[in-house]
Coordinates of C-alpha atoms and ligand atoms in Angstrom, one line a residue:
M25 CA -7.6 -21.2 -12.2
T26 CA -8.4 -23.0 -9.2
K27 CA -7.3 -22.3 -5.8
R28 CA -6.1 -24.0 -3.5
E29 CA -4.9 -24.1 0.1
Q30 CA -4.6 -21.5 2.5
L31 CA -0.8 -20.1 2.5
Y32 CA -0.8 -17.2 4.6
E33 CA -3.8 -15.3 6.9
G34 CA -2.4 -11.5 7.2
K35 CA -3.4 -9.0 9.5
A36 CA -6.0 -7.3 5.7
K37 CA -5.0 -10.0 3.7
K38 CA -5.4 -14.2 3.0
V39 CA -3.4 -15.7 0.4
F40 CA -4.0 -19.1 -1.5
A41 CA -2.1 -20.9 -3.5
T42 CA -3.3 -21.8 -7.5
D43 CA -2.6 -25.2 -9.3
D44 CA -0.5 -22.6 -11.0
P45 CA 3.3 -21.7 -9.5
E46 CA 3.9 -18.7 -10.3
F47 CA 0.4 -17.3 -9.4
L48 CA -1.2 -16.7 -6.1
I49 CA -4.9 -15.3 -4.5
V50 CA -5.0 -13.0 -2.7
S51 CA -8.4 -12.6 -1.0
Y52 CA -9.2 -9.1 0.7
K53 CA -11.2 -8.8 4.8
D54 CA -12.7 -6.2 6.3
D55 CA -10.5 -7.0 9.5
A56 CA -8.3 -3.4 10.6
T57 CA -5.2 -3.4 12.6
A58 CA -3.1 0.0 13.5
F59 CA -0.4 0.3 16.3
N60 CA 1.7 -3.0 15.3
G61 CA -1.9 -5.2 15.8
L62 CA -2.2 -3.5 18.7
K63 CA -5.5 -1.6 18.6
K64 CA -7.7 -4.4 16.3
G65 CA -11.3 -4.2 14.8
T66 CA -13.4 -4.5 11.3
I67 CA -14.9 -2.0 8.8
I68 CA -17.6 -3.6 7.2
G69 CA -17.6 -3.7 3.3
K70 CA -13.2 -2.3 3.5
G71 CA -12.1 -5.9 2.0
V72 CA -14.3 -5.0 -1.5
I73 CA -13.6 -1.6 -1.4
N74 CA -9.2 -2.2 -1.1
N75 CA -9.7 -4.9 -3.5
R76 CA -11.1 -2.8 -5.5
M77 CA -9.2 0.0 -5.6
S78 CA -5.8 -1.6 -5.1
N79 CA -6.8 -3.4 -8.9
L80 CA -8.1 0.3 -10.2
L81 CA -5.0 1.7 -9.0
M82 CA -2.4 -0.8 -10.7
Q83 CA -3.9 -0.8 -13.3
R84 CA -3.8 2.4 -14.2
L85 CA 0.1 2.6 -13.3
E86 CA 0.5 -0.6 -15.4
K87 CA -0.7 2.0 -18.3
A88 CA 2.4 4.1 -16.8
G89 CA 4.6 2.0 -18.0
I90 CA 5.1 0.5 -13.7
P91 CA 5.4 -3.4 -13.5
T92 CA 2.8 -4.4 -10.9
H93 CA 1.9 -7.7 -9.5
F94 CA -1.9 -7.9 -10.6
I95 CA -3.5 -10.6 -12.9
K96 CA -7.3 -10.0 -12.8
E97 CA -10.3 -8.8 -10.3
L98 CA -11.8 -13.0 -9.5
S99 CA -14.7 -11.9 -6.9
D100 CA -15.4 -8.8 -5.4
R101 CA -12.3 -9.9 -2.6
E102 CA -10.4 -12.4 -4.2
T103 CA -7.6 -11.5 -7.5
L104 CA -5.1 -13.1 -8.6
V105 CA -0.7 -12.1 -9.0
K106 CA 1.9 -12.7 -9.3
K107 CA 3.8 -14.7 -6.9
V108 CA 6.5 -12.7 -5.4
S109 CA 9.7 -13.2 -2.6
I110 CA 8.3 -9.5 -1.4
V111 CA 11.1 -7.7 -0.5
P112 CA 10.9 -6.9 3.1
L113 CA 10.8 -3.3 3.6
E114 CA 8.2 -1.5 3.3
V115 CA 8.6 1.5 1.1
I116 CA 7.2 5.2 2.4
V117 CA 6.5 8.3 0.3
R118 CA 5.8 11.4 1.7
N119 CA 4.2 14.8 0.0
I120 CA 3.0 16.3 3.3
A121 CA 4.0 15.5 6.9
A122 CA 1.4 13.5 9.2
G123 CA 1.8 10.8 11.3
S124 CA 4.9 9.1 12.7
F125 CA 6.9 11.4 10.3
S126 CA 5.8 14.6 12.2
K127 CA 5.8 12.4 15.8
R128 CA 9.4 11.9 15.6
Y129 CA 10.7 15.6 14.3
G130 CA 7.9 17.8 15.6
V131 CA 6.3 19.3 13.1
E132 CA 3.0 20.2 12.4
E133 CA 0.9 17.6 11.0
G134 CA -0.1 19.8 7.2
F135 CA 3.6 20.1 6.5
V136 CA 4.0 20.3 2.9
F137 CA 7.2 19.1 2.0
E138 CA 9.6 21.6 -0.9
T139 CA 10.2 17.2 -2.6
P140 CA 8.0 14.6 -1.7
T141 CA 10.8 12.4 0.8
I142 CA 11.4 8.3 0.8
E143 CA 11.5 6.2 3.5
F144 CA 12.3 2.2 3.7
S145 CA 10.8 -0.3 6.8
Y146 CA 12.3 -3.6 7.8
K147 CA 9.0 -5.7 7.7
N148 CA 9.3 -7.3 10.5
D149 CA 6.2 -7.4 13.2
E150 CA 8.3 -9.0 15.9
L151 CA 10.4 -5.9 15.9
G152 CA 8.0 -3.2 15.0
D153 CA 9.1 -2.6 11.7
P154 CA 12.1 -0.5 12.2
L155 CA 13.3 2.7 9.9
M156 CA 16.0 1.2 8.2
D157 CA 18.1 3.3 6.2
E158 CA 19.4 1.9 2.7
Y159 CA 22.6 1.2 3.2
H160 CA 21.6 -1.1 6.0
A161 CA 19.1 -2.8 3.9
I162 CA 22.0 -2.9 1.0
A163 CA 24.5 -4.5 3.9
M164 CA 22.3 -7.2 5.2
K165 CA 21.4 -8.3 1.7
I166 CA 17.7 -7.6 2.3
A167 CA 17.9 -5.9 -1.2
T168 CA 20.6 -5.1 -4.3
E169 CA 22.0 -1.4 -4.9
E170 CA 20.5 -2.0 -8.0
E171 CA 16.9 -2.6 -6.9
I172 CA 16.9 -0.1 -4.3
E173 CA 17.7 2.2 -6.9
T174 CA 14.7 0.3 -9.2
I175 CA 12.1 0.8 -6.5
K176 CA 12.9 4.4 -5.4
K177 CA 12.7 4.8 -8.8
Y178 CA 9.1 3.2 -9.3
A179 CA 8.0 4.4 -5.7
F180 CA 8.5 8.2 -6.4
G181 CA 7.3 7.9 -10.0
I182 CA 3.9 6.4 -9.2
N183 CA 3.2 8.7 -6.6
E184 CA 3.5 11.8 -9.5
Q185 CA 1.0 9.3 -10.7
L186 CA -1.3 8.8 -8.0
K187 CA -1.3 12.3 -7.0
A188 CA -2.6 14.0 -9.8
F189 CA -5.0 11.1 -9.9
W190 CA -6.5 11.8 -6.6
A191 CA -6.2 15.4 -7.4
E192 CA -8.4 15.0 -10.2
C193 CA -10.8 13.4 -7.6
G194 CA -10.1 16.5 -5.3
V195 CA -8.1 13.7 -2.1
I196 CA -4.8 15.4 -2.0
L197 CA -2.1 11.8 -1.9
V198 CA -0.6 13.1 1.7
D199 CA 1.7 9.7 2.2
F200 CA 1.1 6.4 0.9
K201 CA 3.0 2.1 2.1
L202 CA 4.1 0.2 -0.9
E203 CA 5.9 -3.2 -1.0
F204 CA 7.7 -4.6 -3.6
G205 CA 8.8 -7.7 -4.5
R206 CA 11.0 -10.5 -7.3
L207 CA 9.1 -12.1 -9.6
M208 CA 10.7 -15.6 -10.4
D209 CA 13.3 -14.1 -13.6
G210 CA 14.4 -11.2 -10.6
K211 CA 12.0 -8.3 -12.1
I212 CA 11.1 -6.0 -9.7
V213 CA 7.4 -4.9 -9.5
L214 CA 4.7 -3.2 -7.3
A215 CA 3.0 -6.0 -5.2
D216 CA 0.7 -5.9 -2.5
E217 CA -2.1 -3.2 -2.3
I218 CA -2.2 0.5 -2.7
S219 CA -6.0 1.4 -0.5
P220 CA -7.0 4.1 2.0
D221 CA -5.6 1.2 4.9
T222 CA -2.3 2.0 3.2
S223 CA -2.5 6.1 2.2
R224 CA -3.5 8.8 3.4
L225 CA -6.1 11.0 1.3
W226 CA -7.7 14.0 2.3
D227 CA -10.3 16.2 0.9
S228 CA -8.6 18.8 -1.1
K229 CA -11.8 21.6 -0.1
T230 CA -12.1 21.0 4.0
G231 CA -9.1 18.1 4.7
E232 CA -11.7 15.7 5.8
K233 CA -9.8 12.7 6.9
L234 CA -11.0 9.8 3.6
D235 CA -8.4 6.7 5.3
K236 CA -7.4 4.5 8.0
D237 CA -6.8 7.6 10.5
R238 CA -10.8 7.6 11.1
F239 CA -9.9 4.2 12.7
R240 CA -6.8 4.9 14.6
R241 CA -7.8 8.0 15.8
D242 CA -11.5 7.2 16.4
L243 CA -13.0 9.2 14.5
G244 CA -15.5 7.9 13.8
G245 CA -17.1 7.2 9.8
V246 CA -14.6 5.5 9.4
E247 CA -16.6 3.2 6.6
D248 CA -18.2 6.3 4.9
A249 CA -15.2 7.5 4.2
Y250 CA -14.1 4.7 2.4
A251 CA -17.4 4.7 0.4
E252 CA -16.7 7.8 -0.4
V253 CA -12.3 7.6 -1.7
M254 CA -13.9 4.6 -3.6
K255 CA -17.2 6.5 -5.2
R256 CA -14.8 9.3 -6.4
L257 CA -12.5 7.3 -7.8
T258 CA -14.3 5.5 -10.0
E259 CA -15.9 8.7 -11.8
H260 CA -13.3 9.5 -12.1
I261 CA -10.9 6.2 -13.1
Ligands
LIG325 P1 0.9 -8.6 7.1 O1 1.6 -9.5 6.4 O2 1.6 -7.0 7.2 O3 0.0 -8.9 7.6 P2 -1.7 -8.7 4.5 O4 -2.7 -9.1 5.9 O5 -1.7 -7.4 3.2 O6 -0.4 -8.1 5.8 O7 -1.2 -9.9 4.6 C1 -0.5 -10.1 2.9 C2 0.5 -10.5 2.7 O8 1.0 -10.7 1.5 C3 2.0 -9.6 3.0 O9 2.9 -10.2 3.9 C4 2.9 -9.4 1.7 O10 3.9 -9.3 2.2 C5 2.2 -10.5 1.3 N1 2.3 -10.4 -0.9 C6 1.5 -9.4 -1.9 N2 0.9 -9.2 -2.8 C7 2.1 -10.1 -2.4 C8 3.2 -11.2 -3.8 N3 2.6 -11.5 -4.9 N4 3.4 -12.6 -3.6 C9 3.5 -12.1 -2.4 N5 3.7 -12.4 -1.6 C10 2.3 -11.0 -1.5
LIG326 N1 1.4 2.5 6.9 C1 0.9 1.0 6.2 N2 1.3 -0.1 7.0 C2 2.4 0.5 8.0 C3 2.6 1.9 8.2 C4 2.3 3.0 7.8 O1 0.3 0.7 5.4 O2 2.8 -0.6 8.5 C5 1.3 3.7 5.7 C6 0.1 4.7 6.7 O3 -1.3 4.6 6.6 C7 0.2 5.9 6.2 C8 1.6 6.2 5.3 O4 2.3 4.2 5.2 O5 0.0 6.3 4.7 C9 2.6 6.8 7.0 O6 2.9 5.3 8.2 P1 3.5 6.4 8.8 O7 5.3 6.4 9.2 O8 3.0 7.9 9.5 O9 2.9 5.7 9.9 P2 1.9 5.8 11.4 O10 1.4 6.8 11.0 O11 0.7 5.2 10.3 O12 3.0 5.3 12.6

């Protein structure tokens, strides 16, 4: 597969065309941003970890019956994926209160939910990714009712798979963000990435944060935290 022109450079990845119109190459960077791009920095080695971790988790999800964009890891930082038309919704699943949920509702971080929750944000940097009700998403033709149902079913299924897997690694899956897209034939698949950039991961014994919150909140030890979750994942996958 030949890499062609760069189509897009995002905050964490670059996207390249290939000689097949149905495939893309994504390239993971070490750049880190938070607070809608206001805070910028570098997490050395992050791109390599996120590429590998996302690919290993997506292959596991495929085996569990969840369709994903993953095709093949090409190198440390690069992966061949199926090109999708991204549904512009950030799909957030939570098992435990943290981050924006805690702030919005005044709930302490660490409050364990009776059942997992799901919410959508409209993927729009200019508007700051506002929360979006599913009826609003359907009204704005961002997704059909059927697509929203499929996305919810996949998102909760992914949560069950990932929660159980991370538990085996001694890690609590607090929350995470997913993106879905449509293949040429309209089929919905999981796209983008699953990594410590897009998930909250807490050590099961100590409660220590092993994810991007170390960067967001200037807690230090960012690189070590990413390396630690990657080590645990490779020992258990
Ligand atoms: P952002 O755009 O938020 O800065 P990234 O730096 O991660 O995020 O850029 C990757 C971009 O590629 C995102 O906009 C994401 O929605 C998009 N993307 C991820 N997977 C696919 C795919 N399989 N096909 C098309 N676009 C994708
Ligand atoms: N998240 C993400 N990208 C975003 C917003 C959130 O990957 O643009 C992830 C974040 O890492 C966390 C989960 O989604 O695992 C929930 O984030 P939250 O809504 O609490 O927002 P934050 O505290 O990051 O502002």
